[in-house]
Short mmCIF file of C-alpha atoms in Angstrom, two decimals:
data_model
loop_
_atom_site.label_atom_id
_atom_site.label_comp_id
_atom_site.label_asym_id
_atom_site.label_seq_id
_atom_site.Cartn_x
_atom_site.Cartn_y
_atom_site.Cartn_z
CA MET R 604 -20.65 -2.67 -17.78
CA ARG R 605 -17.58 -1.18 -15.71
CA SER R 606 -16.46 -4.67 -15.04
CA GLU R 607 -16.73 -6.12 -18.41
CA ILE R 608 -15.28 -3.21 -20.46
CA PRO R 609 -11.63 -3.99 -19.37
CA GLU R 610 -12.25 -7.67 -20.03
CA ASN R 611 -13.66 -7.35 -23.48
CA TYR R 612 -12.56 -4.23 -24.97
CA LYS R 613 -9.25 -2.32 -25.41
CA PRO R 614 -8.87 1.56 -25.60
CA GLY R 615 -10.25 2.81 -28.99
CA ASP R 616 -12.92 0.16 -29.22
CA LEU R 617 -16.66 1.06 -29.76
CA LEU R 618 -19.26 -0.25 -27.43
CA GLN R 619 -22.57 -1.48 -28.63
CA ASN R 620 -25.32 0.99 -29.21
CA GLU R 621 -27.69 1.72 -26.37
CA ARG R 622 -30.55 -0.27 -27.77
CA ASP R 623 -28.41 -3.37 -28.13
CA ILE R 624 -26.99 -2.95 -24.50
CA ALA R 625 -30.36 -2.55 -23.05
CA GLU R 626 -31.75 -5.68 -24.78
CA ARG R 627 -28.52 -7.68 -23.51
CA LEU R 628 -28.84 -6.34 -20.02
CA ASP R 629 -32.61 -6.45 -19.95
CA VAL R 630 -32.99 -2.82 -18.84
CA SER R 631 -34.48 0.29 -20.24
CA ARG R 632 -32.42 2.54 -22.62
CA ASN R 633 -32.71 5.33 -20.03
CA THR R 634 -30.89 3.17 -17.51
CA VAL R 635 -28.28 2.52 -20.18
CA ARG R 636 -27.87 6.24 -20.98
CA GLU R 637 -27.38 7.03 -17.21
CA ALA R 638 -24.79 4.24 -16.99
CA LEU R 639 -22.86 5.65 -19.85
CA ILE R 640 -22.91 9.06 -18.26
CA HIS R 641 -21.31 7.70 -15.27
CA LEU R 642 -18.78 5.76 -17.27
CA GLU R 643 -17.84 8.92 -19.14
CA ALA R 644 -17.57 10.86 -15.93
CA PHE R 645 -14.97 8.35 -14.79
CA GLY R 646 -12.98 8.62 -18.05
CA ILE R 647 -13.74 5.01 -18.91
CA ILE R 648 -15.57 5.79 -22.21
CA GLU R 649 -16.13 9.04 -24.30
CA LYS R 650 -18.97 9.88 -26.52
CA THR R 651 -18.32 10.08 -30.29
CA GLN R 652 -20.65 10.36 -33.36
CA ARG R 653 -20.08 6.59 -34.04
CA GLY R 654 -21.17 5.76 -30.34
CA PRO R 655 -19.51 5.37 -26.93
CA ARG R 656 -15.76 4.59 -27.29
CA VAL R 657 -13.47 3.01 -24.62
CA CYS R 658 -10.74 5.37 -23.27
CA ALA R 659 -7.21 4.64 -22.09
CA PRO R 660 -7.04 4.73 -18.30
CA ASN R 661 -6.72 8.23 -16.92
CA ILE R 662 -6.28 8.76 -13.19
CA GLY R 663 -6.86 12.43 -13.88
CA ALA R 664 -10.46 11.94 -14.66
CA VAL R 665 -10.92 10.19 -11.40
CA PHE R 666 -9.42 13.12 -9.52
CA HIS R 667 -11.91 15.49 -11.22
CA VAL R 668 -14.72 13.45 -9.97
CA MET R 669 -13.32 13.15 -6.46
CA ASP R 670 -12.33 16.83 -6.12
CA GLN R 671 -16.01 17.93 -6.10
CA TYR R 672 -16.56 16.12 -2.79
CA PHE R 673 -13.91 18.14 -0.90
CA ASP R 674 -14.68 21.82 0.20
CA ARG R 675 -12.03 24.20 1.66
CA SER R 676 -13.07 24.07 5.22
CA PRO R 677 -11.02 23.58 8.35
CA LYS R 678 -12.85 20.33 9.07
CA THR R 679 -11.69 18.86 5.64
CA CYS R 680 -8.16 20.02 6.31
CA GLN R 681 -8.08 18.10 9.53
CA ASP R 682 -9.78 15.10 7.87
CA LEU R 683 -7.08 15.11 5.09
CA LEU R 684 -4.29 15.45 7.62
CA ASP R 685 -5.53 12.44 9.66
CA PHE R 686 -5.87 10.59 6.45
CA ARG R 687 -2.26 11.27 5.42
CA ARG R 688 -1.19 10.37 8.97
CA ILE R 689 -2.87 6.89 8.95
CA ILE R 690 -1.61 6.15 5.49
CA ASP R 691 2.05 7.30 6.19
CA LEU R 692 2.33 5.65 9.68
CA GLY R 693 0.65 2.58 8.52
CA LEU R 694 2.95 2.12 5.37
CA LEU R 695 6.18 3.17 7.06
CA PRO R 696 7.38 -0.20 8.30
CA GLN R 697 6.93 -1.64 4.68
CA ALA R 698 8.74 1.55 3.14
CA LEU R 699 11.48 1.01 5.61
CA GLU R 700 12.00 -2.57 4.60
CA ASN R 701 11.73 -1.91 1.02
CA ALA R 702 13.89 1.39 0.69
CA THR R 703 16.93 1.33 -1.39
CA GLU R 704 19.85 3.82 -1.39
CA ASP R 705 18.37 5.36 -4.58
CA ASP R 706 15.03 5.60 -2.83
CA LEU R 707 16.53 7.38 0.28
CA ALA R 708 18.52 9.72 -2.06
CA LEU R 709 15.20 10.65 -3.91
CA LEU R 710 13.57 11.52 -0.49
CA GLU R 711 16.55 13.68 0.32
CA LYS R 712 16.12 15.41 -3.13
CA HIS R 713 12.63 16.27 -2.27
CA VAL R 714 13.68 17.78 1.00
CA SER R 715 16.23 19.89 -0.96
CA ARG R 716 13.50 21.05 -3.22
CA MET R 717 11.49 22.17 -0.18
CA GLU R 718 14.56 24.02 1.15
CA ARG R 719 15.00 25.76 -2.29
CA ALA R 720 11.36 26.65 -2.82
CA LEU R 721 10.55 30.14 -3.83
CA THR R 722 6.75 29.87 -3.29
CA ALA R 723 4.43 28.13 -1.04
CA ARG R 724 3.13 26.24 -4.13
CA GLU R 725 6.58 24.81 -4.78
CA ALA R 726 7.24 23.94 -1.22
CA ALA R 727 3.82 22.14 -1.12
CA GLU R 728 4.54 20.27 -4.26
CA ALA R 729 8.01 19.08 -2.87
CA ASP R 730 6.27 18.05 0.42
CA TYR R 731 3.66 16.08 -1.41
CA ALA R 732 6.35 14.24 -3.50
CA PHE R 733 8.21 13.33 -0.29
CA HIS R 734 5.09 11.62 1.24
CA ASN R 735 4.06 10.09 -2.15
CA GLU R 736 7.41 8.55 -2.41
CA ILE R 737 7.10 6.86 0.91
CA VAL R 738 3.77 5.45 -0.22
CA ARG R 739 5.38 4.43 -3.50
CA VAL R 740 8.26 2.58 -1.72
CA ALA R 741 5.89 0.72 0.45
CA ASP R 742 4.33 -0.73 -2.60
CA ASN R 743 0.81 -0.45 -1.74
CA ARG R 744 -1.24 -0.05 -4.84
CA VAL R 745 -4.54 1.09 -3.16
CA ALA R 746 -2.59 3.75 -1.18
CA MET R 747 -0.77 4.88 -4.28
CA THR R 748 -4.02 5.21 -6.26
CA LEU R 749 -5.59 7.24 -3.48
CA TYR R 750 -2.58 9.61 -3.13
CA THR R 751 -2.57 10.03 -6.98
CA VAL R 752 -6.28 10.71 -7.08
CA LEU R 753 -5.98 13.22 -4.27
CA THR R 754 -2.65 14.95 -5.67
CA HIS R 755 -4.28 18.38 -6.16
CA THR R 756 -6.37 18.35 -3.11
CA LEU R 757 -3.47 17.37 -0.82
CA ILE R 758 -1.12 20.01 -2.38
CA PHE R 759 -3.70 22.69 -1.89
CA TYR R 760 -3.88 22.00 1.94
CA MET R 761 -0.12 21.45 2.22
CA GLU R 762 0.37 24.99 1.07
CA ILE R 763 -1.20 26.17 4.45
CA GLY R 764 1.52 27.46 6.59
CA LYS R 765 4.24 27.29 3.97
CA ASN R 766 4.53 31.11 3.86
CA SER R 767 5.85 31.07 7.24
CA ARG R 768 9.68 30.85 7.48
CA GLU R 769 9.48 29.29 11.01
CA ASN R 770 6.97 26.60 9.70
CA SER R 771 9.17 25.78 6.66
CA GLU R 772 12.32 25.47 8.53
CA ARG R 773 10.63 23.21 11.21
CA THR R 774 9.07 21.19 8.23
CA ILE R 775 12.51 20.70 6.61
CA GLU R 776 14.04 19.58 9.89
CA ASP R 777 11.31 17.12 10.32
CA HIS R 778 11.69 15.55 6.87
CA ARG R 779 15.39 15.21 7.47
CA ALA R 780 14.89 13.35 10.66
CA ILE R 781 12.35 10.95 8.83
CA VAL R 782 15.00 10.35 6.22
CA ALA R 783 17.94 9.77 8.85
CA ALA R 784 15.63 7.22 10.64
CA LEU R 785 14.92 5.43 7.46
CA ARG R 786 18.49 5.30 6.51
CA SER R 787 19.52 3.91 9.85
CA ARG R 788 16.79 1.34 9.57
CA ASN R 789 15.40 2.22 12.83
CA LEU R 790 11.68 1.70 12.74
CA PRO R 791 10.85 3.30 16.29
CA ASP R 792 12.91 6.37 15.41
CA ALA R 793 11.14 6.62 11.99
CA LEU R 794 7.69 6.35 13.56
CA ARG R 795 8.53 8.79 16.12
CA ALA R 796 9.91 11.43 13.58
CA LEU R 797 6.97 11.01 11.38
CA SER R 798 4.59 11.34 14.41
CA ASN R 799 6.41 14.39 15.56
CA HIS R 800 6.06 15.90 12.05
CA TYR R 801 2.38 15.39 11.88
CA GLU R 802 1.88 16.80 15.38
CA TYR R 803 3.61 19.90 14.57
CA SER R 804 1.90 20.12 11.27
CA GLU R 805 -1.45 20.05 12.81
CA GLN R 806 -0.51 22.72 15.37
CA ALA R 807 0.75 24.90 12.59
CA VAL R 808 -2.31 24.45 10.34
CA ARG R 809 -4.75 25.20 13.18
CA ALA R 810 -2.77 28.39 13.98
CA VAL R 811 -2.95 29.59 10.51
CA LEU R 812 -6.70 28.70 10.07
CA THR R 813 -7.34 30.52 13.47
CA ARG R 814 -5.69 33.82 12.40
CA SER R 815 -7.40 33.57 9.03
CA ALA R 816 -10.79 33.22 10.78
CA THR R 817 -10.03 36.05 13.10
CA ALA R 818 -8.94 38.32 10.49
CA ALA R 819 -12.22 37.51 8.36
CA GLU R 820 -14.19 38.28 11.47
CA THR R 821 -12.45 41.69 11.97
CA ARG R 822 -13.09 42.64 8.29
CA ASP R 823 -16.86 41.80 8.59
CA MET R 824 -17.05 43.84 11.69
CA ALA R 825 -15.26 46.82 10.09
CA SER R 826 -17.46 46.65 6.94
#
């Protein structure tokens, strides 16, 4: 059903009723009902009084399904950092090849937003926008979709350490170094700058999580 809907229907169209779908696919109505529940969860259809109706594509619905699989643990934080590192380093050569002056100006704009940010959330959003722009410039549709689906989760973890002035200043320097290397079309320097950025980020995040865990243990002992 998920493959045939975009081929045979457009947003707003009604699907067949459960009985007709069950007869056509030679399955039980319970099986059809379960399939419709999954399609609704992914934002592909919506239930109406007239029956299931095809929805316009909505990447946000996919995020809400994905987000439930991510907890707020240090392990998940490390995994997401590794995910970003793999994606960014893998796509950087193509991003460097594709980047125009407008693209580089937009990257610099995101760095300026980080510098002017008044809250950790604002800084994290600008940080996310910077890395998302690298993915966009590389023109890899799969990576772009993954980054979009994980927007809120990635921003949540990017907030870690953003309240530290030292971390914020180093992060801004790292991003400026990445832009400078891209502008000079120097791939080794760009890869080195991005790798250095992730190494520092990993150390900073671990330090923050360690302090938080120690503080929690102290509170538990005091209580």
